[in-house]
Coordinates of C-alpha atoms in Angstrom, one line a residue:
M1 CA 1.7 -3.4 22.0
Q2 CA -0.6 -1.8 24.4
I3 CA -2.2 1.4 25.1
N4 CA -1.4 3.4 28.1
D5 CA -4.3 5.1 29.3
K6 CA -2.1 7.1 31.6
S7 CA -0.3 8.8 28.7
E8 CA -2.6 11.9 28.5
V9 CA -3.0 11.4 24.8
Q10 CA -6.0 13.9 24.0
S11 CA -9.1 12.9 22.5
Y12 CA -8.8 13.1 18.5
L13 CA -10.7 15.8 16.5
A14 CA -9.4 15.7 12.8
D15 CA -8.4 18.5 11.1
S16 CA -11.2 20.6 9.5
Q17 CA -8.9 21.4 6.4
R18 CA -7.9 17.7 5.9
Y19 CA -9.4 17.5 2.5
D20 CA -7.9 21.0 1.0
S21 CA -4.5 20.1 0.0
M22 CA -4.7 16.5 -0.9
T23 CA -4.9 15.1 -4.6
Y24 CA -7.6 12.5 -5.1
N25 CA -7.4 10.2 -8.1
R26 CA -10.0 8.0 -9.7
T27 CA -9.2 4.3 -9.5
G28 CA -9.7 2.9 -12.9
K29 CA -13.0 3.4 -14.2
S30 CA -14.8 3.1 -10.9
G31 CA -16.7 5.6 -8.6
V32 CA -13.7 5.4 -6.1
L33 CA -11.4 8.3 -5.8
L34 CA -8.2 7.6 -3.8
P35 CA -5.8 10.1 -2.1
A36 CA -2.6 9.9 -4.4
M37 CA -0.6 8.8 -1.3
S38 CA -2.1 6.2 1.0
I39 CA -0.8 4.7 4.2
G40 CA 0.4 1.0 4.7
L41 CA 0.4 -0.7 7.9
W42 CA 3.1 -3.7 6.9
H43 CA 5.4 -2.4 9.5
N44 CA 5.4 0.0 12.5
F45 CA 1.9 -1.5 13.7
G46 CA 2.6 -4.6 15.1
F47 CA 2.4 -5.9 18.8
V48 CA 6.2 -5.4 19.0
D49 CA 5.9 -1.7 18.1
P50 CA 4.8 1.1 20.4
I51 CA 1.4 2.1 19.8
Q52 CA 1.4 5.6 20.3
N53 CA 4.0 6.1 17.3
G54 CA 1.3 4.2 15.3
R55 CA -1.6 6.2 16.5
E56 CA 0.3 9.2 15.8
I57 CA 1.2 8.0 12.1
L58 CA -2.5 7.4 11.5
R59 CA -3.7 10.9 13.1
T60 CA -1.3 12.5 10.8
A61 CA -2.3 10.6 7.7
F62 CA -6.0 11.5 8.1
D63 CA -5.4 15.2 9.2
L64 CA -3.2 15.3 5.6
G65 CA -6.5 13.9 3.6
I66 CA -5.0 10.3 3.5
T67 CA -8.1 8.2 3.8
H68 CA -7.0 5.3 2.4
F69 CA -5.3 2.8 5.2
D70 CA -4.0 -0.6 3.9
L71 CA -3.7 -3.9 5.8
A72 CA -3.5 -7.5 5.5
N73 CA -4.1 -10.6 7.7
N74 CA -0.7 -11.4 8.5
Y75 CA 0.9 -8.1 9.2
G76 CA 2.5 -7.5 12.2
P77 CA 4.3 -9.2 13.6
P78 CA 2.9 -11.3 15.0
Y79 CA 0.2 -12.2 12.3
G80 CA -2.8 -10.3 12.7
S81 CA -1.5 -7.8 15.5
A82 CA -1.7 -4.8 12.8
E83 CA -5.2 -5.5 12.1
E84 CA -5.9 -5.9 15.9
N85 CA -4.0 -2.7 16.7
F86 CA -5.6 -0.9 14.0
G87 CA -9.2 -2.0 15.3
T88 CA -8.2 -0.7 18.8
L89 CA -7.0 2.9 17.2
L90 CA -10.3 2.7 14.9
K91 CA -12.5 2.7 17.9
R92 CA -10.8 5.2 19.8
D93 CA -9.8 7.7 17.1
F94 CA -11.6 7.0 13.8
K95 CA -15.0 5.5 14.3
P96 CA -16.8 9.2 13.7
Y97 CA -14.9 9.0 10.4
R98 CA -15.3 5.6 9.6
D99 CA -17.6 6.6 6.1
E100 CA -14.6 8.7 5.1
L101 CA -11.9 5.9 5.4
F102 CA -11.4 3.4 2.6
I103 CA -9.9 0.2 4.3
A104 CA -8.4 -2.4 2.7
T105 CA -7.3 -5.9 4.1
K106 CA -6.0 -8.9 2.2
A107 CA -5.4 -12.7 2.2
G108 CA -3.0 -14.8 0.2
Y109 CA 0.3 -15.6 2.2
D110 CA 1.0 -18.1 5.3
M111 CA -1.6 -17.1 7.9
W112 CA -2.2 -20.1 10.0
P113 CA -1.2 -23.9 10.3
G114 CA -2.8 -26.7 8.0
P115 CA -3.9 -26.6 4.4
Y116 CA -6.6 -23.9 4.9
G117 CA -4.4 -20.9 6.0
N118 CA -2.5 -20.2 2.8
L119 CA -2.7 -19.3 -0.9
G120 CA -6.2 -19.1 -2.6
S121 CA -8.9 -21.4 -1.6
R122 CA -12.3 -20.4 -1.0
K123 CA -11.9 -21.6 2.4
Y124 CA -9.1 -19.5 3.1
L125 CA -10.3 -16.6 1.6
I126 CA -13.6 -16.3 3.5
S127 CA -12.4 -17.5 6.8
S128 CA -9.4 -15.2 6.6
L129 CA -11.8 -12.2 5.9
D130 CA -14.0 -13.2 9.0
Q131 CA -11.0 -13.2 11.0
S132 CA -9.9 -9.7 9.7
L133 CA -13.4 -8.2 10.3
K134 CA -13.4 -9.6 13.9
R135 CA -9.7 -8.0 14.7
M136 CA -10.6 -4.9 13.4
G137 CA -14.2 -4.4 14.6
L138 CA -15.6 -3.8 11.4
D139 CA -18.9 -5.0 9.6
Y140 CA -17.2 -4.7 6.1
V141 CA -14.0 -3.5 4.5
D142 CA -13.9 -1.2 1.5
I143 CA -11.8 -3.5 -0.6
F144 CA -10.5 -6.8 -0.2
Y145 CA -7.5 -8.4 -2.1
H146 CA -6.3 -11.9 -3.1
H147 CA -2.7 -10.9 -1.8
R148 CA -0.7 -13.3 -4.5
P149 CA -1.6 -15.8 -7.3
D150 CA -2.1 -19.8 -6.2
P151 CA -0.6 -21.8 -9.1
D152 CA -2.7 -24.8 -8.0
T153 CA -6.4 -23.3 -7.1
P154 CA -8.3 -22.6 -10.3
L155 CA -8.7 -18.9 -10.6
E156 CA -12.5 -19.2 -11.2
E157 CA -12.6 -20.7 -7.4
T158 CA -10.3 -17.9 -6.2
M159 CA -12.5 -15.0 -7.9
G160 CA -15.7 -16.9 -7.2
A161 CA -14.8 -16.3 -3.6
L162 CA -14.3 -12.6 -3.8
A163 CA -17.4 -12.4 -5.5
D164 CA -19.4 -14.0 -3.0
I165 CA -17.5 -12.0 -0.3
V166 CA -18.8 -8.8 -1.9
R167 CA -22.4 -10.5 -2.4
Q168 CA -22.2 -11.2 1.4
G169 CA -21.6 -7.4 2.3
K170 CA -18.1 -8.0 3.8
A171 CA -16.4 -6.0 0.8
L172 CA -17.7 -3.1 -1.4
Y173 CA -14.7 -3.7 -3.8
V174 CA -12.1 -6.4 -4.6
G175 CA -8.8 -6.2 -5.8
I176 CA -5.6 -8.4 -6.6
S177 CA -2.0 -8.1 -6.0
N178 CA 1.0 -9.5 -7.2
Y179 CA -0.6 -11.1 -10.4
E180 CA 1.3 -11.0 -13.7
P181 CA -0.5 -9.3 -16.6
K182 CA -2.0 -12.7 -18.2
E183 CA -3.3 -13.9 -14.6
T184 CA -4.7 -10.3 -14.3
Q185 CA -6.4 -10.3 -17.6
K186 CA -8.1 -13.6 -16.7
A187 CA -9.1 -12.6 -13.4
A188 CA -10.8 -9.4 -15.1
E189 CA -12.8 -11.6 -17.4
I190 CA -14.1 -13.7 -14.6
L191 CA -14.8 -11.0 -12.2
K192 CA -16.6 -9.1 -15.3
E193 CA -18.7 -11.9 -15.9
L194 CA -19.7 -12.4 -12.2
N195 CA -20.4 -8.5 -12.3
V196 CA -18.2 -8.1 -9.5
P197 CA -16.7 -4.6 -8.7
F198 CA -12.9 -5.2 -9.5
I199 CA -11.2 -1.7 -9.3
L200 CA -7.6 -2.2 -8.1
H201 CA -4.3 -3.9 -8.5
Q202 CA -1.6 -3.7 -6.0
A203 CA 1.5 -3.8 -7.2
R204 CA 5.6 -3.6 -6.3
Y205 CA 6.8 -0.3 -8.3
S206 CA 9.3 2.0 -8.3
M207 CA 12.2 3.6 -10.3
L208 CA 14.4 0.9 -9.6
D209 CA 11.8 -2.0 -10.2
R210 CA 9.7 -1.3 -13.5
W211 CA 8.4 -4.8 -14.1
V212 CA 4.5 -3.3 -14.1
E213 CA 5.1 -1.4 -17.2
D214 CA 6.0 -4.7 -19.2
A215 CA 2.3 -5.0 -20.2
L216 CA 0.6 -4.9 -16.8
L217 CA -0.4 -1.3 -16.6
D218 CA -1.6 -1.7 -20.4
T219 CA -3.7 -4.7 -19.2
L220 CA -5.2 -2.3 -16.3
E221 CA -6.0 0.2 -18.5
Q222 CA -8.1 -2.1 -21.3
N223 CA -10.1 -3.4 -18.0
G224 CA -10.7 -0.2 -16.2
V225 CA -8.7 -1.2 -13.5
G226 CA -6.5 1.3 -11.4
C227 CA -2.9 0.5 -9.8
I228 CA -1.7 1.0 -6.4
A229 CA 1.9 0.9 -6.1
F230 CA 3.8 -0.5 -3.2
S231 CA 7.5 -0.4 -2.1
P232 CA 7.9 3.1 -4.2
L233 CA 11.2 3.8 -2.3
A234 CA 12.5 0.5 -3.1
Q235 CA 12.9 -0.6 0.4
G236 CA 14.5 2.9 1.3
M237 CA 17.0 2.7 -1.4
L238 CA 15.4 6.0 -3.1
T239 CA 15.8 7.9 0.2
D240 CA 18.6 10.0 1.4
K241 CA 19.8 6.8 3.7
Y242 CA 22.2 5.3 0.8
I243 CA 23.3 8.1 -0.9
N244 CA 26.9 8.2 0.8
G245 CA 27.1 4.3 1.2
I246 CA 25.7 1.8 3.6
P247 CA 25.1 3.0 6.9
E248 CA 26.3 0.8 9.7
N249 CA 22.9 0.4 11.2
S250 CA 20.7 0.3 8.0
R251 CA 18.4 -2.4 6.9
A252 CA 20.8 -3.4 3.9
A253 CA 24.0 -3.4 6.5
K254 CA 21.9 -6.1 8.2
D255 CA 21.3 -7.8 5.2
L256 CA 17.7 -8.4 6.1
T257 CA 15.2 -10.5 3.6
Y258 CA 13.9 -7.5 1.5
L259 CA 17.2 -5.3 0.9
N260 CA 20.9 -6.5 1.2
S261 CA 24.3 -4.5 0.6
E262 CA 24.6 -6.1 -2.4
T263 CA 21.6 -4.9 -3.9
V264 CA 22.2 -1.2 -2.6
S265 CA 25.9 -1.3 -4.0
S266 CA 24.8 -2.2 -7.4
N267 CA 22.3 0.8 -7.5
L268 CA 24.5 3.3 -5.7
E269 CA 25.5 4.9 -9.0
K270 CA 21.8 5.2 -10.2
I271 CA 20.5 6.6 -6.7
Q272 CA 23.2 9.5 -6.5
A273 CA 22.6 10.3 -10.3
L274 CA 18.9 10.3 -9.2
N275 CA 19.5 12.3 -6.1
K276 CA 21.1 15.2 -8.1
I277 CA 18.0 15.6 -10.3
A278 CA 15.8 15.7 -7.3
Q279 CA 17.6 18.4 -5.8
E280 CA 17.7 20.5 -9.0
R281 CA 13.6 20.1 -8.6
G282 CA 13.8 21.2 -5.0
Q283 CA 12.8 17.6 -3.9
K284 CA 14.5 15.1 -1.7
L285 CA 15.1 11.8 -3.5
S286 CA 12.1 9.8 -1.8
Q287 CA 9.4 12.7 -2.9
M288 CA 10.9 12.6 -6.7
A289 CA 10.6 8.9 -6.5
I290 CA 7.0 9.1 -5.4
A291 CA 6.0 11.9 -8.0
W292 CA 7.6 9.7 -10.8
I293 CA 5.3 6.9 -10.3
L294 CA 2.3 9.3 -9.8
R295 CA 2.9 10.3 -13.6
Q296 CA 1.5 7.1 -14.7
P297 CA -2.5 7.8 -15.3
Q298 CA -3.2 4.2 -14.4
V299 CA -1.7 4.8 -10.9
A300 CA -4.2 6.1 -8.7
S301 CA -2.4 6.2 -5.2
V302 CA 1.3 5.3 -4.2
L303 CA 1.3 3.2 -1.0
V304 CA 3.8 4.1 1.6
G305 CA 4.9 3.2 4.9
A306 CA 6.2 5.5 7.9
S307 CA 8.0 5.0 11.1
S308 CA 7.0 8.3 12.2
S309 CA 4.7 11.1 11.5
N310 CA 7.3 13.5 10.5
Q311 CA 8.4 11.0 7.9
L312 CA 4.8 11.0 6.5
K313 CA 4.7 14.6 6.2
E314 CA 8.0 14.6 4.2
N315 CA 6.7 12.1 1.9
V316 CA 3.3 13.8 1.3
K317 CA 5.4 17.3 0.3
A318 CA 6.0 15.1 -3.0
L319 CA 2.5 16.1 -4.1
D320 CA 3.8 19.8 -4.2
N321 CA 5.6 18.9 -7.4
L322 CA 4.2 16.1 -9.5
N323 CA 5.2 17.7 -13.0
F324 CA 8.3 16.8 -15.1
T325 CA 10.0 18.5 -17.9
E326 CA 10.7 16.4 -20.9
D327 CA 14.5 16.9 -20.3
E328 CA 14.1 15.6 -16.9
L329 CA 12.1 12.4 -17.8
N330 CA 14.7 11.7 -20.7
I331 CA 17.7 11.9 -18.3
I332 CA 15.9 9.9 -15.6
E333 CA 15.2 7.4 -18.0
K334 CA 18.9 7.1 -19.1
I335 CA 19.9 6.7 -15.7
I336 CA 17.5 4.0 -14.5
S337 CA 17.5 1.9 -17.8

């Protein structure tokens, strides 16, 4: 991915009214307020993607009041390229606004060869964040996550590394992702003892994937930790795309890793019933799906990806109607149970 300096892209001046319409939610018991919708750079920001599109998405996001940009060391492809491209755009467009941004990165999945490029060792986490900061051109991130549990490394080592990262000034806050409730509770206890600001758990959550409701949200509430939900649209199932079946060129038709035709087919009846309710609410299915997650008091923000600025604008419209009647919630519950 390269920036073409001949593209005549105008220098960026953020919208002066960017904070007027966005909803901001407190993250657990911390002092941090996150936009109800955050932008993830998992897809569409690697070297294989056109940078001008990514640039337009991030400009649109910030103009809409989205201050939270979420990355990870291995986002791309190739690994590291999303952070590197973000660093380029940060330098060109967002450097004057750095203190208005809440920037996240993570480490926990495969990143480089050998025994020190994966999982949850102190060696991996500290080395990975050092690399991430260089790629993004930052002195620190606002929050650094351990991306997934490591079954073989003592949790004390992993959490101790997060504590030292904060003490070194490389991150202001720490979080975890994809941890089960018991692991989350233990992590919270260790971090509290170390006096480390543990403020967020990033978890997969949608109408079609409700595992967080089985003890995790309660665990977060008890420990004063917020939740940020990723995959709120269930890899695209909770959008207009699959309402009438599986389009020929869709992700599900290609049977890619995160979504296949069998999964869509098994949920199609639910998708169609949910879409009917969304229409009655004056929303798209995707907008209702996002609003439904935000009804949970523990959820500070919903993390969305976007392939275009227009798609992002459509998703943000979910915030125009966050209220559900008891009848709506009861009907939705019957559909998705």
